[in-house]
Short mmCIF file of C-alpha atoms in Angstrom, two decimals:
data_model
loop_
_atom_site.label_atom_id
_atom_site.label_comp_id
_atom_site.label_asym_id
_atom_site.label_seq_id
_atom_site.Cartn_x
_atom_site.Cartn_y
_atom_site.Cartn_z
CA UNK P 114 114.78 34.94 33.02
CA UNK P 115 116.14 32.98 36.64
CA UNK P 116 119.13 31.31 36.59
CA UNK P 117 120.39 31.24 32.63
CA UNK P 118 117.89 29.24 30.35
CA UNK P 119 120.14 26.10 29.04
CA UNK P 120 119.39 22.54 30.25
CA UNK P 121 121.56 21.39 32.83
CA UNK P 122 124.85 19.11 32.09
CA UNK P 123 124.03 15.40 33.58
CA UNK P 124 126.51 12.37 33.69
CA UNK P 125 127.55 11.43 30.66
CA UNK P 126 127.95 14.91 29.50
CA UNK P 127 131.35 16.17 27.81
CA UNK P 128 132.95 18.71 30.01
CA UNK P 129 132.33 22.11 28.79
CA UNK P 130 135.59 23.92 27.11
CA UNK P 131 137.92 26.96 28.70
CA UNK P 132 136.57 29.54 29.87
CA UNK P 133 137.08 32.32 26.74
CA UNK P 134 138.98 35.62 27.99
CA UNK P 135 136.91 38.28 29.07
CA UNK P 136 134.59 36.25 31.02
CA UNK P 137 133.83 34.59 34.13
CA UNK P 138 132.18 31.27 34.23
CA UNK P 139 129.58 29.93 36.65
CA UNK P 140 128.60 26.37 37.86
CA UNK P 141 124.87 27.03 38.57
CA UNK P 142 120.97 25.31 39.05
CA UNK P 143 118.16 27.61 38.59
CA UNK P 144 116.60 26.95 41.47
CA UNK P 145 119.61 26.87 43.67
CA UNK P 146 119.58 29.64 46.72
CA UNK P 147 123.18 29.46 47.33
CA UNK P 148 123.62 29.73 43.65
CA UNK P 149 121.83 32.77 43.30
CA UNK P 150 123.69 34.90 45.96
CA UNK P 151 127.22 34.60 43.16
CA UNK P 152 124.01 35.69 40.15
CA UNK P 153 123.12 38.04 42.30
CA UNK P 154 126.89 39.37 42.50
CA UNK P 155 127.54 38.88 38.87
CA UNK P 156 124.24 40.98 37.83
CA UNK P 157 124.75 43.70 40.12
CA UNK P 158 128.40 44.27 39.84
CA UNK P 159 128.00 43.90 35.69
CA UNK P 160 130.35 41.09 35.60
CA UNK P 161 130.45 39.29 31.88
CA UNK P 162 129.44 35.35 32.91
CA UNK P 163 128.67 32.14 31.22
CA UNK P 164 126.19 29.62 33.16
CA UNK P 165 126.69 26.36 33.01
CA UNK P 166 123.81 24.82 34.79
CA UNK P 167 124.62 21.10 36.51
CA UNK P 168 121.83 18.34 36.81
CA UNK P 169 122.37 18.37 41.06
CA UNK P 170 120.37 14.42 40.71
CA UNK P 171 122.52 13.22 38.38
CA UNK P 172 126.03 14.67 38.67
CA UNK P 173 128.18 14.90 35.45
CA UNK P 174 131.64 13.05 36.88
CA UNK P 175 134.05 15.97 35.88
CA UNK P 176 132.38 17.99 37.87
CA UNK P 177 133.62 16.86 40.90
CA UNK P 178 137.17 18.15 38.85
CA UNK P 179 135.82 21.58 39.77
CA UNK P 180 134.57 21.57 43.31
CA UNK P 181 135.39 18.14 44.90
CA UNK P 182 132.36 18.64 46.85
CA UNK P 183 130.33 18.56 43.76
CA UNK P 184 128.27 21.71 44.60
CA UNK P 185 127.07 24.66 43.16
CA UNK P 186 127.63 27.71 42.76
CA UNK P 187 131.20 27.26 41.56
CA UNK P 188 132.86 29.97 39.85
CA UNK P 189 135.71 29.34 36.56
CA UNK P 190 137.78 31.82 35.16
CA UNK P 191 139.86 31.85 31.65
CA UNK P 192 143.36 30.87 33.52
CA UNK P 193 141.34 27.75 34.89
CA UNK P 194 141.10 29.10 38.76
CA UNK P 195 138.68 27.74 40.45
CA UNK P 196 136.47 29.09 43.04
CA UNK P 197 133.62 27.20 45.27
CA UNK P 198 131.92 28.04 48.62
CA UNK P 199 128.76 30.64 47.72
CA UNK P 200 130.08 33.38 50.01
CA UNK P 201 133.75 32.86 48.99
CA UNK P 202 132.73 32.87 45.12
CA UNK P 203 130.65 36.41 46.12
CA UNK P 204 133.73 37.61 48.07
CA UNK P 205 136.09 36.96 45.51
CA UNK P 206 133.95 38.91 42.71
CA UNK P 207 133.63 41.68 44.71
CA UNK P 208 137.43 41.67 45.00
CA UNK P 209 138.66 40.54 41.55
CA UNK P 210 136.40 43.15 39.90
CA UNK P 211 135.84 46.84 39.06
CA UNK P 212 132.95 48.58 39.88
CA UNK P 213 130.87 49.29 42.70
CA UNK P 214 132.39 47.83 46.03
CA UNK P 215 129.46 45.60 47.37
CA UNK P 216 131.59 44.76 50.90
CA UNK P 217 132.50 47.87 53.00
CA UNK P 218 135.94 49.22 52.42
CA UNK P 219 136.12 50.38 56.62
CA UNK P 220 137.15 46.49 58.27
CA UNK P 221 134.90 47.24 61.04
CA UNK P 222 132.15 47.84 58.73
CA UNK P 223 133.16 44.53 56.72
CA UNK P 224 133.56 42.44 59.57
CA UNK P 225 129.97 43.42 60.99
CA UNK P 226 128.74 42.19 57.75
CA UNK P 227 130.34 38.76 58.32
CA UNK P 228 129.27 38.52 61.65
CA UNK P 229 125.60 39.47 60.40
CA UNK P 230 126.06 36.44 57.72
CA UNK P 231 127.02 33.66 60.94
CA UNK P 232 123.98 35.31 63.14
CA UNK P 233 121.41 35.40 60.72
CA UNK P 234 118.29 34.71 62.41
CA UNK P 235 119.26 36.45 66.19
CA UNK P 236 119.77 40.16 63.85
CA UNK P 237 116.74 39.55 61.98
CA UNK P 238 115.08 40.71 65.39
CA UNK P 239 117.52 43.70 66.39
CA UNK P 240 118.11 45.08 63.06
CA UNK P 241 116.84 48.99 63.15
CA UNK P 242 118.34 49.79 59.69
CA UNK P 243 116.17 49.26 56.29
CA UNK P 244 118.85 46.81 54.99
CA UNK P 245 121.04 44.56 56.30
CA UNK P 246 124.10 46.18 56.08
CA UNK P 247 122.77 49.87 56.51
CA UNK P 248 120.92 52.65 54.81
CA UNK P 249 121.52 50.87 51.31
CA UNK P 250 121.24 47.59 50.00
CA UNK P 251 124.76 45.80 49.72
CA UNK P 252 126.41 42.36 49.65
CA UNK P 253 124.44 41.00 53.36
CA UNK P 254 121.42 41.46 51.32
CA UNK P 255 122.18 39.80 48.15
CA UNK P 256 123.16 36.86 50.34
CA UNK P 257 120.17 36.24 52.30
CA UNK P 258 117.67 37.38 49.23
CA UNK P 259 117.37 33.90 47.72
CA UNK P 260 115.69 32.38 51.05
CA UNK P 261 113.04 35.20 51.35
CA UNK P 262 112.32 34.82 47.97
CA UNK P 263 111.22 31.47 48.40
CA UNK P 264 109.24 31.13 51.37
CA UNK P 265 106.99 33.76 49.27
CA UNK P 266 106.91 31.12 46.57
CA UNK P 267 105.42 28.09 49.14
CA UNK P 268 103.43 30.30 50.59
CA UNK P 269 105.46 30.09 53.84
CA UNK P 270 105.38 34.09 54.19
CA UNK P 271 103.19 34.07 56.99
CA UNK P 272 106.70 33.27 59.10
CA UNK P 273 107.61 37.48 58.17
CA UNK P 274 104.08 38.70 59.41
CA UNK P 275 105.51 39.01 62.94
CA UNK P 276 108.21 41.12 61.41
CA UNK P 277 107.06 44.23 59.41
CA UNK P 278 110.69 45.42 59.33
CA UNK P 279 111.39 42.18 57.28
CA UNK P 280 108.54 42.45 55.25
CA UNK P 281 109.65 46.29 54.01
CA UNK P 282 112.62 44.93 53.47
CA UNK P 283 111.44 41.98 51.29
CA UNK P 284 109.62 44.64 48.88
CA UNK P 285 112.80 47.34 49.11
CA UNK P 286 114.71 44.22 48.05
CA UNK P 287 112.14 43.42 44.75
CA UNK P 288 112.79 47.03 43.73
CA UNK P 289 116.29 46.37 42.99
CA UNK P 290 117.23 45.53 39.41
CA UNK P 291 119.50 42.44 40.28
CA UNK P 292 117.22 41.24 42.59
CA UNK P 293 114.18 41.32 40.24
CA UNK P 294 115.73 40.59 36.94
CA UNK P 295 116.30 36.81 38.68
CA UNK P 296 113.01 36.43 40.11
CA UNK P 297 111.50 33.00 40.20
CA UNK P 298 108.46 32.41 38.85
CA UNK P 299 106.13 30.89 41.19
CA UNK P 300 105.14 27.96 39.03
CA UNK P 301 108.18 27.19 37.64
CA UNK P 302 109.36 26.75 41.25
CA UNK P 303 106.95 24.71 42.29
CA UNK P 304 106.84 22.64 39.30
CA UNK P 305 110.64 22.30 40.37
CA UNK P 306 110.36 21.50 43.78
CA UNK P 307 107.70 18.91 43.00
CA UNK P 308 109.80 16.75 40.83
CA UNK P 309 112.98 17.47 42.68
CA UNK P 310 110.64 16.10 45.88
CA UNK P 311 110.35 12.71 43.97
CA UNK P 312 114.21 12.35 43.05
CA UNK P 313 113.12 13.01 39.37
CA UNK P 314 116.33 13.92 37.27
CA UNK P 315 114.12 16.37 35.03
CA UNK P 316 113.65 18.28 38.16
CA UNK P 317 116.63 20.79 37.17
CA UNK P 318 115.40 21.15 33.81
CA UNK P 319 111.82 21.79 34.56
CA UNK P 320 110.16 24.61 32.44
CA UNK P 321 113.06 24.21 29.68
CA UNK G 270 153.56 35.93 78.25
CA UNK G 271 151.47 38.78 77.76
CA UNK G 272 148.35 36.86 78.74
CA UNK G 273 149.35 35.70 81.99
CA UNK G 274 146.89 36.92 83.80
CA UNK G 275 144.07 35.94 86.53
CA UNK G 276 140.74 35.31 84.78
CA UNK G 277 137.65 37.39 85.37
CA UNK G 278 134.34 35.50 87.08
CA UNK G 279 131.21 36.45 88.04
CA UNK G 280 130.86 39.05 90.39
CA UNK G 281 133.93 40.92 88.58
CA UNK G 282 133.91 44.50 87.86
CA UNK G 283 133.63 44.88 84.07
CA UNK G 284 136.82 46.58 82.77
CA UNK G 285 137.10 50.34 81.34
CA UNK G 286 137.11 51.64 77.98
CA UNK G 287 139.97 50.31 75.86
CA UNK G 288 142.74 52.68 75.93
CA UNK G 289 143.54 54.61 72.61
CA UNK G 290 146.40 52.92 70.70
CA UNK G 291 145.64 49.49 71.89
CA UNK G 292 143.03 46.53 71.10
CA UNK G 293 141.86 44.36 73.47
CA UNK G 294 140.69 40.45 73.17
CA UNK G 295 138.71 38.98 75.51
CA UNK G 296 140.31 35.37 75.94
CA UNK G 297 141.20 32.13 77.73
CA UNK G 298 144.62 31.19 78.23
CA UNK G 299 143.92 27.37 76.93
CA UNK G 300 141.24 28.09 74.19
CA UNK G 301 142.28 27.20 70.25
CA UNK G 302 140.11 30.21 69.14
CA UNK G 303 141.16 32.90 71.04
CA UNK G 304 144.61 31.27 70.08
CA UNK G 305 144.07 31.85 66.63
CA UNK G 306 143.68 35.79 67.54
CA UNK G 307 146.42 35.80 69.48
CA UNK G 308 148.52 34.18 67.23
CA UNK G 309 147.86 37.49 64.45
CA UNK G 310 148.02 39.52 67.14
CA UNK G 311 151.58 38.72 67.85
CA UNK G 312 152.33 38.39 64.33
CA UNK G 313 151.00 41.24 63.17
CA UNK G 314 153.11 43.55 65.76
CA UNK G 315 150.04 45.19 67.29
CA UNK G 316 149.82 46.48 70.76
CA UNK G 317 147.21 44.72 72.74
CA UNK G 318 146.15 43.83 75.99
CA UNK G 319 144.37 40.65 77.38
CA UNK G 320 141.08 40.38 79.18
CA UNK G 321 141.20 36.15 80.91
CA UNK G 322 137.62 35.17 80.91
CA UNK G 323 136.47 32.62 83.27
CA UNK G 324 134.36 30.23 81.09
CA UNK G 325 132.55 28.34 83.46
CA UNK G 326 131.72 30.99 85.53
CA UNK G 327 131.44 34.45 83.51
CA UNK G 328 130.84 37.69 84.43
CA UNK G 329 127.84 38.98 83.45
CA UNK G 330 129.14 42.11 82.15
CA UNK G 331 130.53 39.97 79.42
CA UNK G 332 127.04 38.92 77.61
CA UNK G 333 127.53 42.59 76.58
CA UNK G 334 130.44 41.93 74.82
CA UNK G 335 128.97 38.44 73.12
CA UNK G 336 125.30 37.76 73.49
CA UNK G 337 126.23 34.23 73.97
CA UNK G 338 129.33 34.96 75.92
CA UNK G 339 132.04 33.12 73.70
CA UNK G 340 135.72 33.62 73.18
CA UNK G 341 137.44 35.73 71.64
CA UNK G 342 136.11 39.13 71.27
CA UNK G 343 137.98 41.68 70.03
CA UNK G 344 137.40 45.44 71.51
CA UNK G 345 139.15 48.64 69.99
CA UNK G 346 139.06 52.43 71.66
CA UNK G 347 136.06 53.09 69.69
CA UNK G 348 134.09 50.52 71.74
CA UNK G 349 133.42 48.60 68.71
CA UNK G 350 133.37 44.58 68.96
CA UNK G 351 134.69 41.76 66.85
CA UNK G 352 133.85 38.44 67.28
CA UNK G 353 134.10 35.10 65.55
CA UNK G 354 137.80 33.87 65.82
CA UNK G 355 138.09 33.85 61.81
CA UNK G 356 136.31 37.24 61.43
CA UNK G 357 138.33 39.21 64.09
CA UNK G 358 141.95 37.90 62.45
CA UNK G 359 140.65 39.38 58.99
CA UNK G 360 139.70 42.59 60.94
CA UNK G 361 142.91 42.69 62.60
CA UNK G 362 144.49 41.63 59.05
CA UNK G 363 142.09 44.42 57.32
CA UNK G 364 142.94 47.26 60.04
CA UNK G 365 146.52 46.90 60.77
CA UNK G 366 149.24 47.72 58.55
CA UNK G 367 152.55 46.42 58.60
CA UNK G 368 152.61 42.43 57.41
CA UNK G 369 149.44 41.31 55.75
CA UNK G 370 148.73 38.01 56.56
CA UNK G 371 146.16 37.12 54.09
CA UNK G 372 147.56 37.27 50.50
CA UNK G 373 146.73 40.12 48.36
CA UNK G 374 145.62 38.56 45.26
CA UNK G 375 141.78 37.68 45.14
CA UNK G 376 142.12 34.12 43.92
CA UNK G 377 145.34 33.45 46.70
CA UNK G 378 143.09 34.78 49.38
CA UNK G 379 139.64 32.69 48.09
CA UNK G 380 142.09 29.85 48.06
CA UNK G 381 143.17 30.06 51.55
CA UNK G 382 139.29 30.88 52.59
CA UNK G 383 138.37 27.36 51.01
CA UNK G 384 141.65 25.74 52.43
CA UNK G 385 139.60 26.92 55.71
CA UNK G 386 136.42 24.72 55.14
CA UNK G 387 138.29 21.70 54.66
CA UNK G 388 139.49 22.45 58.19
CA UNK G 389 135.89 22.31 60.16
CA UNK G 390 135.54 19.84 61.69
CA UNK G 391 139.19 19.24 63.20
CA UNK G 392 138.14 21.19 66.19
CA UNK G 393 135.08 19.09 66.76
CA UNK G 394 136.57 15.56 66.19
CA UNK G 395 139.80 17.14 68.30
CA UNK G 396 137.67 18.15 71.31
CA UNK G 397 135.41 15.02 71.14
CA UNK G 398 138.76 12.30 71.67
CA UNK G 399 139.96 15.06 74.26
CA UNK G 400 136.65 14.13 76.20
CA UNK G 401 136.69 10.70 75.40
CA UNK G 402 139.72 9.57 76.37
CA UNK G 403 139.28 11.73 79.70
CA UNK G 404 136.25 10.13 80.36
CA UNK G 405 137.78 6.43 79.90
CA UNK G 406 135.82 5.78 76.54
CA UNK G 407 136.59 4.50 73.71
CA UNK G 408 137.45 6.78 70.88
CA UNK G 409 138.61 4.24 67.79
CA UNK G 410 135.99 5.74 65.54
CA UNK G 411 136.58 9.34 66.37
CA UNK G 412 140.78 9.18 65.64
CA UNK G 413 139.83 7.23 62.51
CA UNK G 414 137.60 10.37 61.18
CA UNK G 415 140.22 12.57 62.71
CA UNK G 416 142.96 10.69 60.70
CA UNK G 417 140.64 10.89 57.76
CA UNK G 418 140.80 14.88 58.07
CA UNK G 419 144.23 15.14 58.27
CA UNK G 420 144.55 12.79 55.13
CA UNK G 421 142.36 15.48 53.34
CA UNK G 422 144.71 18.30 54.40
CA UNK G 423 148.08 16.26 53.79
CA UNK G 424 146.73 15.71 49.90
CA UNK G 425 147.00 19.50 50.13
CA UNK G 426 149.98 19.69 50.88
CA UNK G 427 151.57 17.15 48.37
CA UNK G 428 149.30 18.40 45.41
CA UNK G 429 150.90 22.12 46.36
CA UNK G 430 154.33 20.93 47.30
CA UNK G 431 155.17 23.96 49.09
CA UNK G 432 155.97 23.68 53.05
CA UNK G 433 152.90 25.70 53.98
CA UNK G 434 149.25 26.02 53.42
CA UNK G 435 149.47 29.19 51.30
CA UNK G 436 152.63 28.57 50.06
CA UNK G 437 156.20 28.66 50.81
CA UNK G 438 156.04 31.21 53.66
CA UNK G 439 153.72 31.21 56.68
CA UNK G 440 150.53 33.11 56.19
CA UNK G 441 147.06 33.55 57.89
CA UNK G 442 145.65 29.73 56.81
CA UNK G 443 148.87 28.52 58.79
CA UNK G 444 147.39 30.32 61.77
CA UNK G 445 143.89 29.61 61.53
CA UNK G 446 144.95 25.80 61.85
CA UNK G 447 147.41 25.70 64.47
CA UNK G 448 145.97 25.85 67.89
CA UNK G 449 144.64 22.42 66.91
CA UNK G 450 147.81 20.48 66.20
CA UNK G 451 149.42 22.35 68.82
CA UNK G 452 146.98 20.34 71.30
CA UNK G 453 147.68 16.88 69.43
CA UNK G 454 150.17 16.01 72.22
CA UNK G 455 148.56 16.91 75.51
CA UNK G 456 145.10 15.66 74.40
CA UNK G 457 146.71 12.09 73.80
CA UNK G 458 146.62 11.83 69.95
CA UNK G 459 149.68 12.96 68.54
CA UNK G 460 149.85 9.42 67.18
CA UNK G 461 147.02 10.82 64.73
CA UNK G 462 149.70 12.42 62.27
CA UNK G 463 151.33 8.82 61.98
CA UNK G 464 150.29 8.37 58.09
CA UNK G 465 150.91 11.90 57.24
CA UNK G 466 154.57 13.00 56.77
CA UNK G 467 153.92 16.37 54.92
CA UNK G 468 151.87 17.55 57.80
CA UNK G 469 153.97 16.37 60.33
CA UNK G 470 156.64 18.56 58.55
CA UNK G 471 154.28 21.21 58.25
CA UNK G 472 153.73 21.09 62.14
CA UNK G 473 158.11 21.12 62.46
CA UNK G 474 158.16 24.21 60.33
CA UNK G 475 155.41 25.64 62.60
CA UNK G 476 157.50 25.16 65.38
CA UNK G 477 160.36 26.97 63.79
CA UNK G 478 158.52 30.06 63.73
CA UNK G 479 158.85 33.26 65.84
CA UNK G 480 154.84 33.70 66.44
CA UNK G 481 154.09 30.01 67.12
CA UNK G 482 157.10 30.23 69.60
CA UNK G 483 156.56 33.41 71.52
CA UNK G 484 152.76 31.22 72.32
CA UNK G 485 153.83 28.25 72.77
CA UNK G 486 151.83 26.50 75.54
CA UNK G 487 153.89 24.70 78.80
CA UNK G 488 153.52 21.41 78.28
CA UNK G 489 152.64 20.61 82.30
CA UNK G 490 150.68 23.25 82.39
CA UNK G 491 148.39 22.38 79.83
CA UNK G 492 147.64 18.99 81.47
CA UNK G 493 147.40 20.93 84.96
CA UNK G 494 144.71 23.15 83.29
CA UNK G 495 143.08 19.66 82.03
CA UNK G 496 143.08 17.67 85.05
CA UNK G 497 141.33 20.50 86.53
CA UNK G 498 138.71 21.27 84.19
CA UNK G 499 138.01 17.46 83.99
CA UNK G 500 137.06 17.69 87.67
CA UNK G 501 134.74 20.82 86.95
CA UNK G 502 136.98 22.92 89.38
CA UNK G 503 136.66 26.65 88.55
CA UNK G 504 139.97 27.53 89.28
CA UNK G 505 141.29 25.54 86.31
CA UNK G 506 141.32 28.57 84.12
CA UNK G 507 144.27 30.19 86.54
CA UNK G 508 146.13 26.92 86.55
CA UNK G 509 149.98 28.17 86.49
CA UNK G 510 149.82 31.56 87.36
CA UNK G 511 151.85 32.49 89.76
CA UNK G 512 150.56 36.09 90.95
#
């Protein structure tokens, strides 16, 4: 199931509660890539969430309370913190939480990782490692997943047939349990982008 | 200053490996990114030396350092490279004990990191009215956005009520900002911080500190660099050194 199954909060909308203790909460659309990189985060590092998905055509006003950029992801905790930015809300869960480390303890090692993240597309070519960050998959990975995952969805995957290395590492990536417990389903995505192509405010909630 | 030295060009012989016990950063006397480095650097207490790279006419050992050349680039005794002005002061944040910079509680340090991306495009609008107004052209539109920016960061401020970015002390977001207001003055719009008090006090308290001190720029010197880079001479870079 991608993304959290409830319908997304439009204007008009009562703002949702506090955040109850014990859990983190997450401003989300299911079809959102930079969304998916904190889901990612939150699945693989085990961390107890909410969703609260927001209808990105037709913005509920307190939203902009929580990220005056009005974008998702956005992250909420139970003493009313606020966190926005995808790869700040990933950082921050990585460091606020228990569990398996998904950023390199070594700051070398860490700041390749970030440098990876701003060069994107020149490492893609020079990258002799199965993942991004190594030997196994860790937090580079999770962040550039949701894009990959996509261009197999339109069909656009003819753009990795120049790069085998990419395309081992797409199917390495489907093996892992975060990754494939939030696949997209085809369809549903395209059903999405369809609507979402025509400024249609059920785009968000297609498939519900 | 410790990075008063003559810039490396092209034809230079690329320097040896970086002694143990010190860092290196490759830099520019006059840049507001390899400032930022600097400024941790000297913070931070670490024992470093600087590498003056001529930017308009680089040495082509340094595309091994950066594959696009840029500035700064941090270098350690294990040959391993840093670059990305905000990525090498977390390394040097991450890897050096003594003072941490960043704060250690994940939310504080998020905070700052998003304090950072209401920041982007100061350098931008900054450099653009630098070129304008060297070039004679009209820049009304560009000082208005820049003003805008500032108003952004000044609602910070009053919402926090504290002195500084992170708080009532100086910390890394303090840094990360500074080589831009720093330039206000020499690149003719100092009059941009006329409608924000709290960040002109911000910029006093700056001033008041050891770091920001120890770097602070010569005034005539600064607009000696300038004139010459506006006339494309490569000897700008040098401008005020006296060996």
């Amino acid at each position: 199931m991608s993304g959290g199954s409830a319908r997304s909060l439009a204007k008009g909308s009562a703002p949702p509660g506090p955040v109850p203790q014990g859990l983190i909460r997450v401003y989300s659309m299911r079809f959102c890539p930079f969304a998916q990189r904190t889901l990612l985060v939150l699945k693989a590092k085990g961390i107890g969430h909410e969703i609260v998905n927001i209808n990105l055509k037709n913005k509920p006003e307190w939203f902009f309370t929580k990220n005056p950029f009005g974008l998702v992801p956005v992250l909420e905790n139970s003493q009313g913190q606020l966190i926005y930015e995808s790869a700040i809300t990933c950082e921050y869960l990585d460091e606020a939480y228990p569990g398996k480390k998904l950023l390199p303890d070594d700051p070398y090692e860490k700041a390749c990782q970030k440098m990876v993240f701003e060069l994107f597309s020149k490492v893609l070519t020079n990258k002799k490692t199965t993942f991004f960050g190594g030997n196994s998959l860790s937090m580079i990975d999770y962040l550039i997943w949701p894009w990959f995952e996509r261009l197999e969805v339109l069909e656009l995957n003819e753009c990795v047939d120049h790069t085998p290395k990419l395309k081992l590492w797409m199917a390495a990536m489907r093996e892992d349990p975060a990754v494939s417990s939030l696949l997209i389903e085809a369809k549903a995505f395209r059903g999405f982008l369809d609507l979402y192509l025509q400024n249609s405010p059920e785009a968000c909630d297609y498939g519900l | 200053m410790e990075d008063a030295t003559r810039t490396f060009g092209k034809g230079s012989c690329p320097p040896g490996p970086v002694p143990e016990g010190l860092i290196r950063v490759y830099s520019m006397r006059f840049c507001p990114f390899a400032h930022r480095t600097r400024l941790v650097l000297r913070a931070k207490g670490i024992r470093h030396e600087v590498i003056n790279i001529n930017l308009r006419n680089k040495p082509e050992w340094y595309y091994t350092k950066h594959p696009s050349g840029q500035i700064p680039v941090l270098e350690n005794s294990k040959c391993q490279l840093i670059y990305e002005s905000v990525i090498a002061c977390e390394y040097l944040d991450d890897a050096y004990p003594g003072r941490k910079l960043y704060p250690y509680d994940p939310y504080e340090r998020a905070r700052q990191k998003m304090l950072l991306e209401l920041f982007y495009k100061v350098p931008h609008l900054t450099k653009e009215c630098l070129v304008a107004i060297r070039c004679g052209r009209e820049c009304a539109d560009l000082k208005l956005a820049l003003r805008q920016e500032f108003c952004n960061l000044e609602e910070i401020l009053g919402y926090q009520n504290t002195v500084f970015f992170g708080g009532d002390c100086i910390s890394m977001i303090d840094y990360l900002f500074w080589p831009w207001f720093e330039r206000l003055d020499v690149y003719g719009i100092a009059d941009c911080l006329n409608h924000t008090p709290a960040l002109r006090l911000w910029t006093a308290a700056m001033k008041q500190d050891p770091t920001v001190c120890a770097l602070l720029i010569d005034r005539s010197i600064f607009l000696g660099f300038l004139n010459l880079y506006f006339q494309n001479n490569p000897d700008a870079f040098d401008y005020g050194l006296t060996c």
